[in-house]
């Protein structure tokens, strides 16, 4: 396959080295990832109240369909996925395209600034956002002052607006992060393609849709799948944006920010602990991620 | 025609400027909060105050800040080093010595990325206790250095490496490990820098797992400290903001220091999808 | 004669002293007690104070007091207990009263039985019942969440009311006063989080009710106290007299900013109320409003927590001795934490001490702690059961629809009851 040396001993030594190089990682992953996965699969066939545990087979999986809290969490998570991910990726693409234009000044400066949100810890930035989006917080103050709104928006008080706030927060935190991926890929696309398009009379908008997007397709697919995994595992943000009341048990008003991962957390730590059922919900998440990834592969038509 | 063009230009700059404000404003808010009292922060005061010194003093006297920062630093440095070595070796192994069996192993570990961490907490915790690694930084580092995402990232970048160089080195009689350590790694610096920044950020900001594995105040990290501060009956927001600023600074420094490589490194990984 | 007696006395004394010294030496306690707790401004320094007092008599005992977020303490306890390994557990953990039964029932045998080790009759009655399971009592009662109606005298007077007008009122009356306050002063009556169940819990407990009946069965639909509480929540949402807040900091800001005339919550808020020094002398405290139904009283509770000793702890007996000596015996300690932190314990002997009856200038010279101590005794004892948070989540999932008028209170409770029953089926 590669090169002139195909004698048996070389192949053997090659194979041995191959295993040697991957062995450290495989051992660590086997112990700290594979074993827990198998164990939690077993857990998903049990139902428990703390340490009082019993085997229930697949009935946990059947229970999912009747669990209105699970269905609500699923609905919320899918809304975030369907709305936030496209907005964020599209915005990241636009920013990357603009910053790839060599005639724009201060490109490095803007690039750094846009990436900056991605360095903050999830806890820190949600604490900040919660304050800024309070009823008489900074955001409402500005909007009132410039007369965009007449009365303050109940950002985190109303089920609809709470979702909007979370989407804004997620977009703030992750757009620059995705932009960097696109930007680095764009630098690979030769100027000539754009020059040729310009001569053919394609304006910037046309170039964006007919050149940039198709060329970046594999990378868009990659970021889309990473974001899918991220959204389905969305945890810190809804948790921190909503928590704070002494006693509040809902995640966001009317549980509007309850995501699947937060539900798993609640099943383990907030409610009467049922680790078996929590594991079941976790595997439902895995299935959904797999399903969504397959759909994305199909839609983007990537033949890998 | 010319005028139309420049209006567009201005719009682009206005867009960039507004995105800039949106991106950077929370950082300003954070620094302003550091200079104000808790009540002022809650009241949404935007200007700078004169509480900085008192906030810093409170932070360093109430909490064992130096120790906590050193803990975070130690854990992060070892995690980053470990991740770079273990994950890049694995990626190199998968990429350079392709074999059907290893390809299968690779596909499986990529699938592992989809399992939410929260599902694994209980079994992982049992394991850590049985291995007597509870409340140790080693336990935390060991469980964090084999990152599937970083392996994936490395492998994508390595696809661009010219294989002929390795072949040539072999012909010259260099051993496989020497090729990797003294020829391959030096020529992939920016990929390593990008992975280092990524791994630094995720280790420094890690919350859920450190919370579970670290048991005492002596072992605590900065992120854990901020979390416990913000859940008090009466949270001292000025001090919390100070802590957030101090916790964010190292990442910003690392990012600025390696920024050039970071972008280049990302470039490498996106070459081949 | 006298001299001889004296000599005998001296000898006996010497002997006693000597023996007590040797006794003390042989029984000198040692070890490190690890404690998990939350709140660096409240529980943590209080525990440090307790530790300091104990080490004075037992210099060989050291303490490791771990400061965690409240949710983190709960999560760590769960994960340690559930994994069935004991190596990572502390000797003592702080557990919120609402959660006590959940831990006791989920992890049988994990907590030390203190039935005959602590004198529970010295503590407020309602506290001990929360930590009793199958006749055994676990845990050492700590702070009280006894509730009160904190109010700004200046706003109330401006609206034409006197302090007496706020005493022993119903929530309906509270809303009525609120409307006048809003009208006359422009200030909101109360900072209120419509998505938080805190006040709802205060309301229900004042009527001796909960989300569950005595046997632990779900009791939402036919629960008159809950129905009334939801009605009042809806009235709050409609009346325009509340300042809506989200989460802790906004709520604290509402009264620190002087935006609201009252605060109804647990006594532990005192520290935060006093943090706004500008409003000193303008505050007072009245009894908690009650629901307008039979059996409701003007006393209730919100929050509060207790210390629990882990059964498999290496220092179990030492930890019990520590809690017993300080938390169930040291009156001076309770006075100190009251003056330093505004912490109201549930240890009754401490409540007759001088500090409890001192006048507080911040509260216009009112003897607030005397009042709170009185209310503690009137709090109806109820069984929170194990599903309080599930019930809370079920109710507050439907509340937005109640506020918007989309569904009736009756239908909302029905929906919540179905959801809750389904949730806790297994």
PDB file of N, CA and C in Angstrom, chain A residues 234-282:
ATOM      1  N   UNK A 234     -26.119  19.601  26.236  1.00  0.00           N
ATOM      2  CA  UNK A 234     -26.188  20.935  26.846  1.00  0.00           C
ATOM      3  C   UNK A 234     -26.545  20.828  28.327  1.00  0.00           C
ATOM      4  N   UNK A 235     -25.663  21.356  29.168  1.00  0.00           N
ATOM      5  CA  UNK A 235     -25.885  21.174  30.592  1.00  0.00           C
ATOM      6  C   UNK A 235     -25.598  22.425  31.419  1.00  0.00           C
ATOM      7  N   UNK A 236     -24.333  22.877  31.393  1.00  0.00           N
ATOM      8  CA  UNK A 236     -23.930  23.964  32.294  1.00  0.00           C
ATOM      9  C   UNK A 236     -24.765  25.224  32.115  1.00  0.00           C
ATOM     10  N   UNK A 237     -25.020  25.591  30.861  1.00  0.00           N
ATOM     11  CA  UNK A 237     -25.693  26.859  30.614  1.00  0.00           C
ATOM     12  C   UNK A 237     -27.119  26.889  31.156  1.00  0.00           C
ATOM     13  N   UNK A 238     -27.994  25.954  30.753  1.00  0.00           N
ATOM     14  CA  UNK A 238     -29.356  26.016  31.314  1.00  0.00           C
ATOM     15  C   UNK A 238     -29.353  25.899  32.836  1.00  0.00           C
ATOM     16  N   UNK A 239     -28.459  25.074  33.342  1.00  0.00           N
ATOM     17  CA  UNK A 239     -28.367  24.869  34.779  1.00  0.00           C
ATOM     18  C   UNK A 239     -28.064  26.180  35.495  1.00  0.00           C
ATOM     19  N   UNK A 240     -27.035  26.868  35.036  1.00  0.00           N
ATOM     20  CA  UNK A 240     -26.610  28.081  35.729  1.00  0.00           C
ATOM     21  C   UNK A 240     -27.490  29.279  35.433  1.00  0.00           C
ATOM     22  N   UNK A 241     -28.078  29.325  34.236  1.00  0.00           N
ATOM     23  CA  UNK A 241     -28.959  30.448  33.915  1.00  0.00           C
ATOM     24  C   UNK A 241     -30.208  30.396  34.774  1.00  0.00           C
ATOM     25  N   UNK A 242     -30.631  29.216  35.162  1.00  0.00           N
ATOM     26  CA  UNK A 242     -31.915  29.136  35.853  1.00  0.00           C
ATOM     27  C   UNK A 242     -31.745  29.041  37.355  1.00  0.00           C
ATOM     28  N   UNK A 243     -30.680  28.424  37.804  1.00  0.00           N
ATOM     29  CA  UNK A 243     -30.608  28.165  39.232  1.00  0.00           C
ATOM     30  C   UNK A 243     -30.358  29.449  40.020  1.00  0.00           C
ATOM     31  N   UNK A 244     -30.579  29.409  41.275  1.00  0.00           N
ATOM     32  CA  UNK A 244     -30.340  30.604  42.065  1.00  0.00           C
ATOM     33  C   UNK A 244     -31.398  30.797  43.122  1.00  0.00           C
ATOM     34  N   UNK A 245     -32.623  30.486  42.792  1.00  0.00           N
ATOM     35  CA  UNK A 245     -33.655  30.571  43.811  1.00  0.00           C
ATOM     36  C   UNK A 245     -33.331  29.566  44.902  1.00  0.00           C
ATOM     37  N   UNK A 246     -33.837  29.811  46.124  1.00  0.00           N
ATOM     38  CA  UNK A 246     -33.552  28.885  47.207  1.00  0.00           C
ATOM     39  C   UNK A 246     -34.115  27.525  46.892  1.00  0.00           C
ATOM     40  N   UNK A 247     -35.277  27.540  46.301  1.00  0.00           N
ATOM     41  CA  UNK A 247     -36.043  26.319  46.250  1.00  0.00           C
ATOM     42  C   UNK A 247     -36.435  25.941  44.841  1.00  0.00           C
ATOM     43  N   UNK A 248     -36.043  26.753  43.846  1.00  0.00           N
ATOM     44  CA  UNK A 248     -36.630  26.509  42.537  1.00  0.00           C
ATOM     45  C   UNK A 248     -36.233  25.142  42.005  1.00  0.00           C
ATOM     46  N   UNK A 249     -37.213  24.410  41.551  1.00  0.00           N
ATOM     47  CA  UNK A 249     -36.982  23.047  41.103  1.00  0.00           C
ATOM     48  C   UNK A 249     -37.101  22.944  39.599  1.00  0.00           C
ATOM     49  N   UNK A 250     -37.634  23.977  38.966  1.00  0.00           N
ATOM     50  CA  UNK A 250     -37.749  23.936  37.513  1.00  0.00           C
ATOM     51  C   UNK A 250     -36.494  24.554  36.916  1.00  0.00           C
ATOM     52  N   UNK A 251     -36.198  24.160  35.693  1.00  0.00           N
ATOM     53  CA  UNK A 251     -35.053  24.721  34.997  1.00  0.00           C
ATOM     54  C   UNK A 251     -35.595  25.756  34.024  1.00  0.00           C
ATOM     55  N   UNK A 252     -35.516  27.009  34.433  1.00  0.00           N
ATOM     56  CA  UNK A 252     -36.132  28.078  33.646  1.00  0.00           C
ATOM     57  C   UNK A 252     -37.624  28.096  33.913  1.00  0.00           C
ATOM     58  N   UNK A 253     -38.279  29.233  33.616  1.00  0.00           N
ATOM     59  CA  UNK A 253     -39.720  29.330  33.874  1.00  0.00           C
ATOM     60  C   UNK A 253     -40.496  28.212  33.187  1.00  0.00           C
ATOM     61  N   UNK A 254     -41.330  27.532  33.915  1.00  0.00           N
ATOM     62  CA  UNK A 254     -42.120  26.449  33.339  1.00  0.00           C
ATOM     63  C   UNK A 254     -41.257  25.361  32.745  1.00  0.00           C
ATOM     64  N   UNK A 255     -40.055  25.172  33.282  1.00  0.00           N
ATOM     65  CA  UNK A 255     -39.128  24.157  32.792  1.00  0.00           C
ATOM     66  C   UNK A 255     -38.740  24.381  31.338  1.00  0.00           C
ATOM     67  N   UNK A 256     -38.755  25.650  30.913  1.00  0.00           N
ATOM     68  CA  UNK A 256     -38.496  25.934  29.505  1.00  0.00           C
ATOM     69  C   UNK A 256     -37.044  25.701  29.109  1.00  0.00           C
ATOM     70  N   UNK A 257     -36.141  25.593  30.089  1.00  0.00           N
ATOM     71  CA  UNK A 257     -34.739  25.354  29.760  1.00  0.00           C
ATOM     72  C   UNK A 257     -34.307  23.933  30.108  1.00  0.00           C
ATOM     73  N   UNK A 258     -35.276  23.109  30.452  1.00  0.00           N
ATOM     74  CA  UNK A 258     -34.936  21.731  30.807  1.00  0.00           C
ATOM     75  C   UNK A 258     -34.441  20.987  29.567  1.00  0.00           C
ATOM     76  N   UNK A 259     -33.159  20.643  29.563  1.00  0.00           N
ATOM     77  CA  UNK A 259     -32.623  19.872  28.445  1.00  0.00           C
ATOM     78  C   UNK A 259     -32.457  18.419  28.877  1.00  0.00           C
ATOM     79  N   UNK A 260     -32.140  17.570  27.922  1.00  0.00           N
ATOM     80  CA  UNK A 260     -32.024  16.145  28.246  1.00  0.00           C
ATOM     81  C   UNK A 260     -30.931  15.885  29.281  1.00  0.00           C
ATOM     82  N   UNK A 261     -29.785  16.543  29.101  1.00  0.00           N
ATOM     83  CA  UNK A 261     -28.700  16.293  30.041  1.00  0.00           C
ATOM     84  C   UNK A 261     -29.041  16.794  31.440  1.00  0.00           C
ATOM     85  N   UNK A 262     -29.732  17.924  31.501  1.00  0.00           N
ATOM     86  CA  UNK A 262     -30.142  18.428  32.808  1.00  0.00           C
ATOM     87  C   UNK A 262     -31.142  17.461  33.441  1.00  0.00           C
ATOM     88  N   UNK A 263     -31.979  16.883  32.611  1.00  0.00           N
ATOM     89  CA  UNK A 263     -32.940  15.911  33.140  1.00  0.00           C
ATOM     90  C   UNK A 263     -32.214  14.703  33.729  1.00  0.00           C
ATOM     91  N   UNK A 264     -31.173  14.262  33.037  1.00  0.00           N
ATOM     92  CA  UNK A 264     -30.371  13.158  33.576  1.00  0.00           C
ATOM     93  C   UNK A 264     -29.804  13.556  34.937  1.00  0.00           C
ATOM     94  N   UNK A 265     -29.292  14.773  35.002  1.00  0.00           N
ATOM     95  CA  UNK A 265     -28.735  15.275  36.269  1.00  0.00           C
ATOM     96  C   UNK A 265     -29.802  15.272  37.360  1.00  0.00           C
ATOM     97  N   UNK A 266     -30.980  15.792  37.020  1.00  0.00           N
ATOM     98  CA  UNK A 266     -32.070  15.833  38.010  1.00  0.00           C
ATOM     99  C   UNK A 266     -32.440  14.438  38.498  1.00  0.00           C
ATOM    100  N   UNK A 267     -32.468  13.501  37.558  1.00  0.00           N
ATOM    101  CA  UNK A 267     -32.825  12.128  37.947  1.00  0.00           C
ATOM    102  C   UNK A 267     -31.793  11.545  38.908  1.00  0.00           C
ATOM    103  N   UNK A 268     -30.562  11.989  38.780  1.00  0.00           N
ATOM    104  CA  UNK A 268     -29.517  11.469  39.664  1.00  0.00           C
ATOM    105  C   UNK A 268     -29.450  12.216  40.981  1.00  0.00           C
ATOM    106  N   UNK A 269     -29.553  13.551  40.909  1.00  0.00           N
ATOM    107  CA  UNK A 269     -29.162  14.326  42.078  1.00  0.00           C
ATOM    108  C   UNK A 269     -30.248  15.209  42.672  1.00  0.00           C
ATOM    109  N   UNK A 270     -31.242  15.566  41.897  1.00  0.00           N
ATOM    110  CA  UNK A 270     -32.241  16.493  42.422  1.00  0.00           C
ATOM    111  C   UNK A 270     -33.467  15.733  42.910  1.00  0.00           C
ATOM    112  N   UNK A 271     -33.883  14.769  42.127  1.00  0.00           N
ATOM    113  CA  UNK A 271     -35.035  13.967  42.492  1.00  0.00           C
ATOM    114  C   UNK A 271     -34.582  12.765  43.305  1.00  0.00           C
ATOM    115  N   UNK A 272     -35.544  11.954  43.683  1.00  0.00           N
ATOM    116  CA  UNK A 272     -35.215  10.677  44.299  1.00  0.00           C
ATOM    117  C   UNK A 272     -34.290   9.940  43.341  1.00  0.00           C
ATOM    118  N   UNK A 273     -33.037   9.696  43.745  1.00  0.00           N
ATOM    119  CA  UNK A 273     -32.045   9.228  42.768  1.00  0.00           C
ATOM    120  C   UNK A 273     -32.403   7.894  42.104  1.00  0.00           C
ATOM    121  N   UNK A 274     -32.519   7.933  40.788  1.00  0.00           N
ATOM    122  CA  UNK A 274     -32.757   6.706  40.035  1.00  0.00           C
ATOM    123  C   UNK A 274     -31.702   6.612  38.937  1.00  0.00           C
ATOM    124  N   UNK A 275     -30.567   6.041  39.294  1.00  0.00           N
ATOM    125  CA  UNK A 275     -29.431   6.034  38.373  1.00  0.00           C
ATOM    126  C   UNK A 275     -29.678   5.128  37.176  1.00  0.00           C
ATOM    127  N   UNK A 276     -30.487   4.111  37.367  1.00  0.00           N
ATOM    128  CA  UNK A 276     -30.798   3.219  36.265  1.00  0.00           C
ATOM    129  C   UNK A 276     -31.551   3.946  35.170  1.00  0.00           C
ATOM    130  N   UNK A 277     -32.621   4.628  35.566  1.00  0.00           N
ATOM    131  CA  UNK A 277     -33.423   5.343  34.576  1.00  0.00           C
ATOM    132  C   UNK A 277     -32.611   6.489  33.962  1.00  0.00           C
ATOM    133  N   UNK A 278     -31.763   7.121  34.791  1.00  0.00           N
ATOM    134  CA  UNK A 278     -30.916   8.200  34.277  1.00  0.00           C
ATOM    135  C   UNK A 278     -30.012   7.670  33.164  1.00  0.00           C
ATOM    136  N   UNK A 279     -29.469   6.476  33.355  1.00  0.00           N
ATOM    137  CA  UNK A 279     -28.618   5.882  32.318  1.00  0.00           C
ATOM    138  C   UNK A 279     -29.425   5.636  31.045  1.00  0.00           C
ATOM    139  N   UNK A 280     -30.682   5.219  31.226  1.00  0.00           N
ATOM    140  CA  UNK A 280     -31.544   4.991  30.063  1.00  0.00           C
ATOM    141  C   UNK A 280     -31.719   6.271  29.257  1.00  0.00           C
ATOM    142  N   UNK A 281     -31.992   7.377  29.962  1.00  0.00           N
ATOM    143  CA  UNK A 281     -32.149   8.652  29.261  1.00  0.00           C
ATOM    144  C   UNK A 281     -30.850   9.016  28.541  1.00  0.00           C
ATOM    145  N   UNK A 282     -29.717   8.717  29.178  1.00  0.00           N
ATOM    146  CA  UNK A 282     -28.426   9.005  28.543  1.00  0.00           C
ATOM    147  C   UNK A 282     -28.293   8.263  27.217  1.00  0.00           C
TER     148      UNK A 282
END
